[in-house]
Coordinates of N, CA and C in Angstrom, one line a residue:
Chain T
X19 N 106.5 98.3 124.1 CA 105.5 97.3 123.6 C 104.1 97.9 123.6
X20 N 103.7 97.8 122.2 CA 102.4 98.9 122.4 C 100.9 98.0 122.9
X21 N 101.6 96.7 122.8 CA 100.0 95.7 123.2 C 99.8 94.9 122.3
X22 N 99.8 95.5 120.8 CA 99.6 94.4 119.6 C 100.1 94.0 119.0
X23 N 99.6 92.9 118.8 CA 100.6 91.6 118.4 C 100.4 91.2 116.9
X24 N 101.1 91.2 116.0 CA 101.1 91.3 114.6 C 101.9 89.4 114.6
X25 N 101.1 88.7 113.9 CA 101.7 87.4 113.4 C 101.9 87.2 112.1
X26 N 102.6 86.7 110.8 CA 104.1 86.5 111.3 C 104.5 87.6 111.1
X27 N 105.7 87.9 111.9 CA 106.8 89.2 111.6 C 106.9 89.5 109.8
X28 N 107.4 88.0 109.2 CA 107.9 88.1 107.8 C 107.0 87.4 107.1
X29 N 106.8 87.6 106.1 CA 106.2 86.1 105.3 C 106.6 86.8 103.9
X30 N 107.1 85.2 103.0 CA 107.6 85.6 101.8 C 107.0 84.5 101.2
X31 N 105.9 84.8 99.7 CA 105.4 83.6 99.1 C 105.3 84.3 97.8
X32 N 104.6 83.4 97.0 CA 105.0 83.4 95.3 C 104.1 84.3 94.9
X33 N 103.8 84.8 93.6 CA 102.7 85.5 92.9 C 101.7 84.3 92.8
X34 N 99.9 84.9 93.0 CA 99.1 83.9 93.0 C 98.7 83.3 93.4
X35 N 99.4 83.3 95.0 CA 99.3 82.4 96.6 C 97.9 83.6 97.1
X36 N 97.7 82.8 98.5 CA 97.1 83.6 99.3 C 97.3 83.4 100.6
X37 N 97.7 84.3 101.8 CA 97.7 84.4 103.2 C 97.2 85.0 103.7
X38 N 97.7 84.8 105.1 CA 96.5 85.7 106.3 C 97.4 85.8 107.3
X39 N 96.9 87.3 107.7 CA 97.8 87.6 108.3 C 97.2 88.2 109.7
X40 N 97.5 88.1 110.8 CA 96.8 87.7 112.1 C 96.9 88.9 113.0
X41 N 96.3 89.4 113.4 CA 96.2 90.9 114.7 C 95.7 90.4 116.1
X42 N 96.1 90.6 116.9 CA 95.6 90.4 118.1 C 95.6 92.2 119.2
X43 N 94.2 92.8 119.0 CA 94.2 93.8 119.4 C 94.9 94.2 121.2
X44 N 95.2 95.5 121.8 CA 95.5 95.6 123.1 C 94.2 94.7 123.8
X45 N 94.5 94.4 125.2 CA 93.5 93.8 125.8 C 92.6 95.3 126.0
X46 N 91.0 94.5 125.8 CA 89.7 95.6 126.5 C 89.6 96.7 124.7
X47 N 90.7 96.6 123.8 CA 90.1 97.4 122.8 C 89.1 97.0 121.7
X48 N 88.3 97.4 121.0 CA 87.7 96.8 119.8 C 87.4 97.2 118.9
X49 N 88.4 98.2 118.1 CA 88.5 98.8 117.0 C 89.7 98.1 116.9
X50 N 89.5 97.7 115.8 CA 91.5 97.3 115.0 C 91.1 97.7 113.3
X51 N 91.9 98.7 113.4 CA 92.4 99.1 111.8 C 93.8 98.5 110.9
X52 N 93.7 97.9 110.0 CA 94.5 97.7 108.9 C 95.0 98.7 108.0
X53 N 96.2 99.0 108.3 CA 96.9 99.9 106.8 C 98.2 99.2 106.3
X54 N 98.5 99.7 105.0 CA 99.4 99.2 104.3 C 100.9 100.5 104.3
X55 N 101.3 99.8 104.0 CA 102.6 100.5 104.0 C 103.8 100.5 103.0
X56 N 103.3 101.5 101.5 CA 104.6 100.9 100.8 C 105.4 101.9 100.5
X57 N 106.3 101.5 99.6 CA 107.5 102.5 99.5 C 106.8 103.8 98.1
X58 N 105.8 103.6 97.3 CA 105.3 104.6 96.6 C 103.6 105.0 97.2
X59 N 103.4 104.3 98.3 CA 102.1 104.5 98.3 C 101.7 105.5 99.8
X60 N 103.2 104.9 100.6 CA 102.8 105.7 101.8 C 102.0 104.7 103.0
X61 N 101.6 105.2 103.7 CA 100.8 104.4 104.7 C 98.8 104.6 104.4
X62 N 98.5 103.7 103.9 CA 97.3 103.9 103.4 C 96.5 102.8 104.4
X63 N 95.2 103.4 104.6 CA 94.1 102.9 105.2 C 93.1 101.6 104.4
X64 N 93.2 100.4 105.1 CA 92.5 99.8 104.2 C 90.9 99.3 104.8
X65 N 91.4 99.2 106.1 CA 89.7 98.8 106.4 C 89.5 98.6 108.5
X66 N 88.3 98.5 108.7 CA 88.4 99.2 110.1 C 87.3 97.9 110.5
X67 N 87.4 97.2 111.9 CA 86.1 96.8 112.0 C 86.3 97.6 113.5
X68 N 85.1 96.9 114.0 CA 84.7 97.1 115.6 C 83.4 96.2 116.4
X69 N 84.1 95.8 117.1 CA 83.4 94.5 118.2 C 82.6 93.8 117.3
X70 N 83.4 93.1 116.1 CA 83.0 91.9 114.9 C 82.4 92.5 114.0
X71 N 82.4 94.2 113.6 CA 81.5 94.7 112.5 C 82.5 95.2 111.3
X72 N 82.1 95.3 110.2 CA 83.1 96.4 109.5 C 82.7 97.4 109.6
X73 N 83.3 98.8 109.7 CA 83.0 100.0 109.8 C 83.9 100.9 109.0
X74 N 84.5 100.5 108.4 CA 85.1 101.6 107.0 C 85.6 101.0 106.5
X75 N 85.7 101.6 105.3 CA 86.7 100.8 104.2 C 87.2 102.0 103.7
X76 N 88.8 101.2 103.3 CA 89.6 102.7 102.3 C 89.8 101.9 101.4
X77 N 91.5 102.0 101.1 CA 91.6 101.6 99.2 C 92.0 100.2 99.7
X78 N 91.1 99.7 99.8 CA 91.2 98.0 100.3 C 90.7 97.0 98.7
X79 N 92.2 96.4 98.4 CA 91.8 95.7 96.9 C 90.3 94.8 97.1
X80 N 89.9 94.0 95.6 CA 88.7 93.5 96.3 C 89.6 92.2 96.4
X81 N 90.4 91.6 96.4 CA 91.5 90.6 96.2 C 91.7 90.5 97.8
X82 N 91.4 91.6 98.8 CA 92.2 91.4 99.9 C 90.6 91.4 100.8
X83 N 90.5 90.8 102.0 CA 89.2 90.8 103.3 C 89.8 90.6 104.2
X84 N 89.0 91.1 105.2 CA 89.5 90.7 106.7 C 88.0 90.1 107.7
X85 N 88.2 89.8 108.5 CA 87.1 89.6 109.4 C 88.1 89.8 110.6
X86 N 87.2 90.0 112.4 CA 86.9 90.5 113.1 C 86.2 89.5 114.1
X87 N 87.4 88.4 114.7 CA 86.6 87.4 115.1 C 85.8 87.8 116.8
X88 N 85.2 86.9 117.1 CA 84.3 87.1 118.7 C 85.1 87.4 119.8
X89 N 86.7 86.7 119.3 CA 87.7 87.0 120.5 C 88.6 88.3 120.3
X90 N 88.0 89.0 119.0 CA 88.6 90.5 118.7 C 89.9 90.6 118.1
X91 N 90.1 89.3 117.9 CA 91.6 89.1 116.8 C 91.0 89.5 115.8
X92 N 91.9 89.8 115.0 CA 91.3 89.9 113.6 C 92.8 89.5 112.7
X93 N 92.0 89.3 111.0 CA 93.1 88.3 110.3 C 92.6 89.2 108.6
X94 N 93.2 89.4 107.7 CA 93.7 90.2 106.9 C 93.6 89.4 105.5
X95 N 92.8 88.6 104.9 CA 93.6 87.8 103.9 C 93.7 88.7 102.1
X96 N 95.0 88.1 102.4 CA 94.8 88.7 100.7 C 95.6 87.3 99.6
X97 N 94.4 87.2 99.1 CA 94.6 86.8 97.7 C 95.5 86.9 96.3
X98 N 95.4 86.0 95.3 CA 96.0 86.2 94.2 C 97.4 87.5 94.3
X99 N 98.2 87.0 94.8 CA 98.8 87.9 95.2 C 99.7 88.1 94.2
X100 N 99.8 89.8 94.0 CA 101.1 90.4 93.0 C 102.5 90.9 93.8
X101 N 103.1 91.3 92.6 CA 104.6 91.7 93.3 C 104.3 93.2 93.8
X102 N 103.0 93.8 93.5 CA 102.7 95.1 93.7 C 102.4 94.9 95.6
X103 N 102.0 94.0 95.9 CA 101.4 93.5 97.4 C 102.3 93.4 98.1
X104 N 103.7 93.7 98.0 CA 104.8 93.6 98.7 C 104.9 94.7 99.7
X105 N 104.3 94.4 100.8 CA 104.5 96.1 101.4 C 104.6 95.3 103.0
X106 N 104.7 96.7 104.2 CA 104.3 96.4 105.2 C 103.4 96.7 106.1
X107 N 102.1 95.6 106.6 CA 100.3 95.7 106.5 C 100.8 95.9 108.4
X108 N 100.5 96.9 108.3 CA 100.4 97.1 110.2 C 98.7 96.7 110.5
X109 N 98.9 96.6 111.6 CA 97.4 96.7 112.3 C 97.2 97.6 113.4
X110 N 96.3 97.8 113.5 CA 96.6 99.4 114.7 C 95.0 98.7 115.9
X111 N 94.7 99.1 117.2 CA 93.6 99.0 118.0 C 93.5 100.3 119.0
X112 N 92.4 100.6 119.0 CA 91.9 101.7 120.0 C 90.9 100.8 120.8
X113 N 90.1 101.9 121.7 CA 89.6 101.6 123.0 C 87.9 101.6 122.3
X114 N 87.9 102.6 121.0 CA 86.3 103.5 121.1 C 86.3 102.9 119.5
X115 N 84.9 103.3 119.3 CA 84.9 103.2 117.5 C 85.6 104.3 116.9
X116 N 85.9 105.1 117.1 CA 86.5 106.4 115.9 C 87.8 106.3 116.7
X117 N 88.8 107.0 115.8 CA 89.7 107.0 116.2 C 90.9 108.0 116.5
X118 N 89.8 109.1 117.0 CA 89.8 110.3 117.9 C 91.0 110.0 118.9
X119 N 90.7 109.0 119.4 CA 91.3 108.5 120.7 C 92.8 108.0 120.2
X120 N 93.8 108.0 120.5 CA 95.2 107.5 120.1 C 95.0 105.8 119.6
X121 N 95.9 105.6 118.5 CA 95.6 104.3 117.7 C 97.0 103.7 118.6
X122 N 97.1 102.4 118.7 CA 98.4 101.4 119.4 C 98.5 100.8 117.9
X123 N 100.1 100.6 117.7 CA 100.1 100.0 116.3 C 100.7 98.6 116.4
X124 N 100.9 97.7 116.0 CA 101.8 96.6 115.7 C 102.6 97.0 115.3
X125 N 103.8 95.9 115.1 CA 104.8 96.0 114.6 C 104.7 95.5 113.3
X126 N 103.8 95.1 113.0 CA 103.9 95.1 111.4 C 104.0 93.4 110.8
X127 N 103.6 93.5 109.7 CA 104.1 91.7 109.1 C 104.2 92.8 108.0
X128 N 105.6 91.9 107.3 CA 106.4 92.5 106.3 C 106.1 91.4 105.2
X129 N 105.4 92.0 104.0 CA 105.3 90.7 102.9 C 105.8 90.9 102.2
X130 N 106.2 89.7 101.1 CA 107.6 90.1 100.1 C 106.9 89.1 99.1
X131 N 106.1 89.6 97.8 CA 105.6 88.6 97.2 C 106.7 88.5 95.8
X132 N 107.5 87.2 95.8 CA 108.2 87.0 94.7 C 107.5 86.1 93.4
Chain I
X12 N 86.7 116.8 103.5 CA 87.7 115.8 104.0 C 89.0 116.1 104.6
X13 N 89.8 115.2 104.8 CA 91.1 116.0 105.8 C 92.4 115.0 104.8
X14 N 93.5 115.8 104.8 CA 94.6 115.7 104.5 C 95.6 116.1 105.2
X15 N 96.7 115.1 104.8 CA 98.0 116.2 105.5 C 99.3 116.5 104.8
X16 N 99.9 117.3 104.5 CA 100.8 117.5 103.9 C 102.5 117.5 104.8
X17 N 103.3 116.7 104.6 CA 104.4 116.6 105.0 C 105.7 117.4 104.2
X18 N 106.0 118.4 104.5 CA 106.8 119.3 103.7 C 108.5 118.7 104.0
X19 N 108.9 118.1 102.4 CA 110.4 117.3 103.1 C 110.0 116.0 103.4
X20 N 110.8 115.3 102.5 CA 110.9 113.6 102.7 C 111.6 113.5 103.8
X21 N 113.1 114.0 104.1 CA 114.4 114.2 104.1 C 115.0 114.9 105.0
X22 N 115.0 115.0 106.1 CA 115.4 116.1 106.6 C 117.2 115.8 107.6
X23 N 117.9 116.5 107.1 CA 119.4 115.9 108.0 C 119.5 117.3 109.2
X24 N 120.5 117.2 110.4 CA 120.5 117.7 111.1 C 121.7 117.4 112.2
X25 N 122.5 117.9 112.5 CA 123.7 117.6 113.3 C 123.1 117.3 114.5
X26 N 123.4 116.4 115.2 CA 123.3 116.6 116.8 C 123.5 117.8 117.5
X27 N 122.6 117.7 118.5 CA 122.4 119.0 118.8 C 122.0 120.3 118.7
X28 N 121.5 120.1 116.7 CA 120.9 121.1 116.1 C 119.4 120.9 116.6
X29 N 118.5 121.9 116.0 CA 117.1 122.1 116.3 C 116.5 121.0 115.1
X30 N 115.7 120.0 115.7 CA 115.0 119.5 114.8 C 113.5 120.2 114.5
X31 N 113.1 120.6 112.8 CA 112.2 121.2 112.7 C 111.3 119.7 111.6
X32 N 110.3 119.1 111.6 CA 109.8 119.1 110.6 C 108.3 119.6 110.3
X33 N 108.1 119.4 109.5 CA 106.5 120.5 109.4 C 105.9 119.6 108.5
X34 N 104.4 119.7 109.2 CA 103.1 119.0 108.4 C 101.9 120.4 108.6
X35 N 101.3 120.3 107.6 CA 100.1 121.3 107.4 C 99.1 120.4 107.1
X36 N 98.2 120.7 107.3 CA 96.5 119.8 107.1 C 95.8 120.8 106.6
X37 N 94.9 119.9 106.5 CA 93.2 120.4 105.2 C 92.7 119.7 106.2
X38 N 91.5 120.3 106.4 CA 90.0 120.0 107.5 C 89.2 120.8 107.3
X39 N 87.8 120.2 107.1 CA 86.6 120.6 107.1 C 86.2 121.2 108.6
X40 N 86.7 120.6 109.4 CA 85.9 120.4 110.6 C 87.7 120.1 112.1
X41 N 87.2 120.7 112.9 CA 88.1 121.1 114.3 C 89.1 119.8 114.1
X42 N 90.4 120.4 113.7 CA 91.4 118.5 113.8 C 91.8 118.0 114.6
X43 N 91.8 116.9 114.9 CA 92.8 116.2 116.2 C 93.9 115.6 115.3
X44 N 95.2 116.2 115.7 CA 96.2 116.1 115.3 C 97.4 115.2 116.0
X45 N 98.2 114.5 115.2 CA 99.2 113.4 115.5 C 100.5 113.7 114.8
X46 N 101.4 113.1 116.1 CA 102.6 112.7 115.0 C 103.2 111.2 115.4
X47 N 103.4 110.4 115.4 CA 104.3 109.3 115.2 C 105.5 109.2 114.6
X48 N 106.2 108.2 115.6 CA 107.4 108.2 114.9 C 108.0 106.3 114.8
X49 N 108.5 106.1 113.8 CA 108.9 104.8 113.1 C 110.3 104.3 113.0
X50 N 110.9 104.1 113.8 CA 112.2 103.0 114.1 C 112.3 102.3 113.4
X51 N 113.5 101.6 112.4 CA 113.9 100.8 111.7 C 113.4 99.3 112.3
X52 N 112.6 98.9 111.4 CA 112.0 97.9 111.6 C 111.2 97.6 112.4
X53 N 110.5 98.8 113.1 CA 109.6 99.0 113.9 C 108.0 99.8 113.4
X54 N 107.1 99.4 114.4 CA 106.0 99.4 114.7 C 105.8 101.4 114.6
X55 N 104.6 101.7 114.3 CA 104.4 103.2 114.7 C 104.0 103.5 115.9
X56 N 104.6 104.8 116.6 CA 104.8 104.9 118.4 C 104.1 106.6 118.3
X57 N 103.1 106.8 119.0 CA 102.7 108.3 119.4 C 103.6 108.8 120.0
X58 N 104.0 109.7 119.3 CA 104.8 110.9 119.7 C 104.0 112.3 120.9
X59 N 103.1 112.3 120.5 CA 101.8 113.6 121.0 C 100.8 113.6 120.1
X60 N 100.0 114.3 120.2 CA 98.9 114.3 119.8 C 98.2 115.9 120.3
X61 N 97.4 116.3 119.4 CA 96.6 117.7 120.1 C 95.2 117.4 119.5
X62 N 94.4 117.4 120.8 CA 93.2 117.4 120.4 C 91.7 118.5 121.2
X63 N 92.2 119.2 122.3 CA 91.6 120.7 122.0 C 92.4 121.3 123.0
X64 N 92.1 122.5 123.1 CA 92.9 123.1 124.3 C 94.1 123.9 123.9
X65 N 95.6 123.4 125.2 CA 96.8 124.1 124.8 C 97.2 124.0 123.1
X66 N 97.4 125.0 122.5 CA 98.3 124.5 121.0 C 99.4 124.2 121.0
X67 N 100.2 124.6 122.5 CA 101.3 124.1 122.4 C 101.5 122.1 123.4
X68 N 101.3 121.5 122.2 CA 101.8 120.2 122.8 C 102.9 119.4 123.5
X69 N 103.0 118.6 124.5 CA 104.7 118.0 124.3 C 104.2 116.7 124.6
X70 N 105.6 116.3 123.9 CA 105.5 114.6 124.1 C 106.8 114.0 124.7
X71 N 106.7 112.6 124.2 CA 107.6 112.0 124.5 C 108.9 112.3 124.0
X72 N 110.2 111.8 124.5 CA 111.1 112.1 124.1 C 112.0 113.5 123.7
X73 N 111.1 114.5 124.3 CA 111.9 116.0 124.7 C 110.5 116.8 122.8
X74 N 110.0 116.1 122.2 CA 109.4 116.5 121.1 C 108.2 117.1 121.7
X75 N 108.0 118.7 120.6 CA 106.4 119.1 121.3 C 106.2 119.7 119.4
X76 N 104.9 119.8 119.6 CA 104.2 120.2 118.5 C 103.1 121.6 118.8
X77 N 103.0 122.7 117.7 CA 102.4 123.8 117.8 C 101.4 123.8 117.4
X78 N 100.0 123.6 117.3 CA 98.8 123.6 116.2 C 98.7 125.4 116.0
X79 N 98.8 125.6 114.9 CA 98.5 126.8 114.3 C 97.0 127.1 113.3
X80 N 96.2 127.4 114.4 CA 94.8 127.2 113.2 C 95.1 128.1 112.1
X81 N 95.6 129.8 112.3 CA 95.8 130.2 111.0 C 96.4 129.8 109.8
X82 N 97.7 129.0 110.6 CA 98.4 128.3 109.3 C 98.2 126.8 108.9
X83 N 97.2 126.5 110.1 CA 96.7 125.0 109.3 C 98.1 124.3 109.2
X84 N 98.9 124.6 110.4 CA 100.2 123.5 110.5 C 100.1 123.3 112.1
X85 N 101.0 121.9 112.1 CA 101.2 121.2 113.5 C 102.5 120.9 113.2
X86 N 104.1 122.0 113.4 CA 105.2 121.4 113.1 C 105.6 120.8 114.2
X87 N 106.6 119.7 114.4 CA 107.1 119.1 115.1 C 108.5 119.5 115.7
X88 N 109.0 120.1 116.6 CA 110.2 120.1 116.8 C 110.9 119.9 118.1
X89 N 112.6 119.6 118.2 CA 112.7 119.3 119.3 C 114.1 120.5 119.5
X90 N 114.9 120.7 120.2 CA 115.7 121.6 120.6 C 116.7 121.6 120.2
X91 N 117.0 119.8 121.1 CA 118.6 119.5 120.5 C 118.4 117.6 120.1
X92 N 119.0 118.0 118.7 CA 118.7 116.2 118.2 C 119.8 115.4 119.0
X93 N 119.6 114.5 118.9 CA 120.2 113.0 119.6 C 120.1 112.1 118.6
X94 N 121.1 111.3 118.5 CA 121.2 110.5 117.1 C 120.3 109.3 117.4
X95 N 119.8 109.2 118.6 CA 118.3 108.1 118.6 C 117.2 108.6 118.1
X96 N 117.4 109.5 117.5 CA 116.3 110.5 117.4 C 115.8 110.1 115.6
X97 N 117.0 109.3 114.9 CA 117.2 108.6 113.5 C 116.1 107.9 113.1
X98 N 114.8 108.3 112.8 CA 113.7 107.5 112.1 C 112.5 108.2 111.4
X99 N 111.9 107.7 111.3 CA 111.2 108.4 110.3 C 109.4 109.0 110.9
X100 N 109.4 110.0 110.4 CA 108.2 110.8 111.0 C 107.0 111.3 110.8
X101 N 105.8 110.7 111.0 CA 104.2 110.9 110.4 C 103.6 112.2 110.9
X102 N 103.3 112.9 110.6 CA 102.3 113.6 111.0 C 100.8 112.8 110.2
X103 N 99.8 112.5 111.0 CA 98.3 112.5 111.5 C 97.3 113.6 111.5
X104 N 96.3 113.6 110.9 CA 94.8 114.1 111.1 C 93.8 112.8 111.0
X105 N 92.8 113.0 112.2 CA 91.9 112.4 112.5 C 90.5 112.6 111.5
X106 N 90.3 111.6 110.5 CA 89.2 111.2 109.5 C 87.8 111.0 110.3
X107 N 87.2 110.6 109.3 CA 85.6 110.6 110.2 C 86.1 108.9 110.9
X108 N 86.6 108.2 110.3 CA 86.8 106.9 110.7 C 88.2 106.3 110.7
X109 N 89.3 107.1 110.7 CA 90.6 106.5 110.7 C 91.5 107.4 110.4
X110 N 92.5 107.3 110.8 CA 93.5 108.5 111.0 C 94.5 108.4 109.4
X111 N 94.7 109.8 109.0 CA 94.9 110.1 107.6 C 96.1 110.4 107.6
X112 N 97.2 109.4 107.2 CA 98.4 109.8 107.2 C 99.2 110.8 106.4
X113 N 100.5 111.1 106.9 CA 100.9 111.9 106.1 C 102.0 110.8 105.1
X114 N 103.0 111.3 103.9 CA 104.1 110.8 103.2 C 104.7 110.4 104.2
X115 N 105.3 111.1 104.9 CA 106.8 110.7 106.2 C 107.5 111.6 106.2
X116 N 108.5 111.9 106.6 CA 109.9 112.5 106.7 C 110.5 112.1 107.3
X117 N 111.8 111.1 106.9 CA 112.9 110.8 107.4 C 114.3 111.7 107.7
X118 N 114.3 111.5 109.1 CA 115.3 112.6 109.8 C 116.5 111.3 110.5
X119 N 117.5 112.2 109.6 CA 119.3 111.8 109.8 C 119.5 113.0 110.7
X120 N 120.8 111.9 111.7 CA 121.2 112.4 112.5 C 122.5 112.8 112.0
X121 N 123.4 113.8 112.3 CA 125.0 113.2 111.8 C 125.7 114.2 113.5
X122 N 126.4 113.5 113.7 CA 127.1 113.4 114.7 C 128.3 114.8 114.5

């Protein structure tokens, strides 16, 4: 159990919905990174906060945001959703802002947009 | 900027053969290097990591990794595979702000 907590495990919803999808970093860390995970894309980086800030962005659609709440959860939403968004969105948390230091990952929420 | 290159989607291997897989990186600048490994329906788990010092790494699970600055590789290998050993494999370089994955390589066990 690496510490983080990814809610929900599964979620399956239509083209053109929108959800959110919930991270709850290790206790004491405050970096949590979002990446995607698909079957032609690979594990790609989408966006990074730290202690409520954003601090990077990768190929993050503009369709999809996250915020980085005061209790260090953080929540992922993505919008207008396509059948292309069907992937699985891990969340990862370290201890420091860069992430030099080893990343803890979740287990993932697996989305299946029909 | 930094890259990594995963050589092999694919890799099969009998029990008890030597597991080799190999990642090479592109770096501007000194790498701290990863690999992870991915369980069916599972979360990504640090395997090791090198970030200065010995080049020769070890990790969990009997796995160690070699950083080669000439060759700009960090291959992964272990001695003798174990059929728990069935999932799939990242090698990592550390970005200015997030760690830069590689494709994967999925390693079959066969008994």
């Amino acid at each position: 159990d690496s510490g983080v907590t990814q809610t929900p495990k599964h979620l399956i919803t239509a083209t053109g919905q929108r959800v959110t999808l919930r991270c709850s970093p290790r206790s004491g860390d405050l970096s949590v990174y979002w990446y995607q995970q698909s079957l032609d894309q690979g594990l790609q980086f989408l966006i990074q906060y730290y202690n409520g800030e954003e601090r990077a962005k990768g190929n993050i659609l503009e369709r999809f945001s996250a915020q980085q709440f005061p209790d260090l959860h953080s929540e992922l939403n993505l919008s207008s959703l396509e059948l292309g968004d069907s992937a699985l969105y891990f969340c990862a948390s370290s201890p420091l802002l860069d992430s030099l230091t080893e990343a803890f990952f979740g287990q993932g929420t697996r989305l299946t947009v029909v | 900027a930094q890259s990594v290159t995963q050589l092999g989607s694919h890799v099969s291997v009998s029990e008890g053969a030597l597991v080799l897989l190999r990642c090479n990186y592109s770096s501007s600048v000194p790498p701290y290097l990863f690999w992870y490994v991915q369980y069916p329906n599972q979360g990504l788990q640090l395997l090791l990591k090198y970030t200065t010092g010995a080049t020769l790494v070890k990790g969990i699970n009997g796995f160690e990794a070699e950083f080669k600055k000439s060759e700009t590789s960090f291959h992964l290998t272990k001695p003798s595979a174990h059929m728990s050993d069935a999932a799939e494999y990242f090698c990592a370089v550390s970005g200015r702000d997030k760690l830069i994955f590689g494709t994967g390589t999925r390693l079959q066990v066969f008994p």
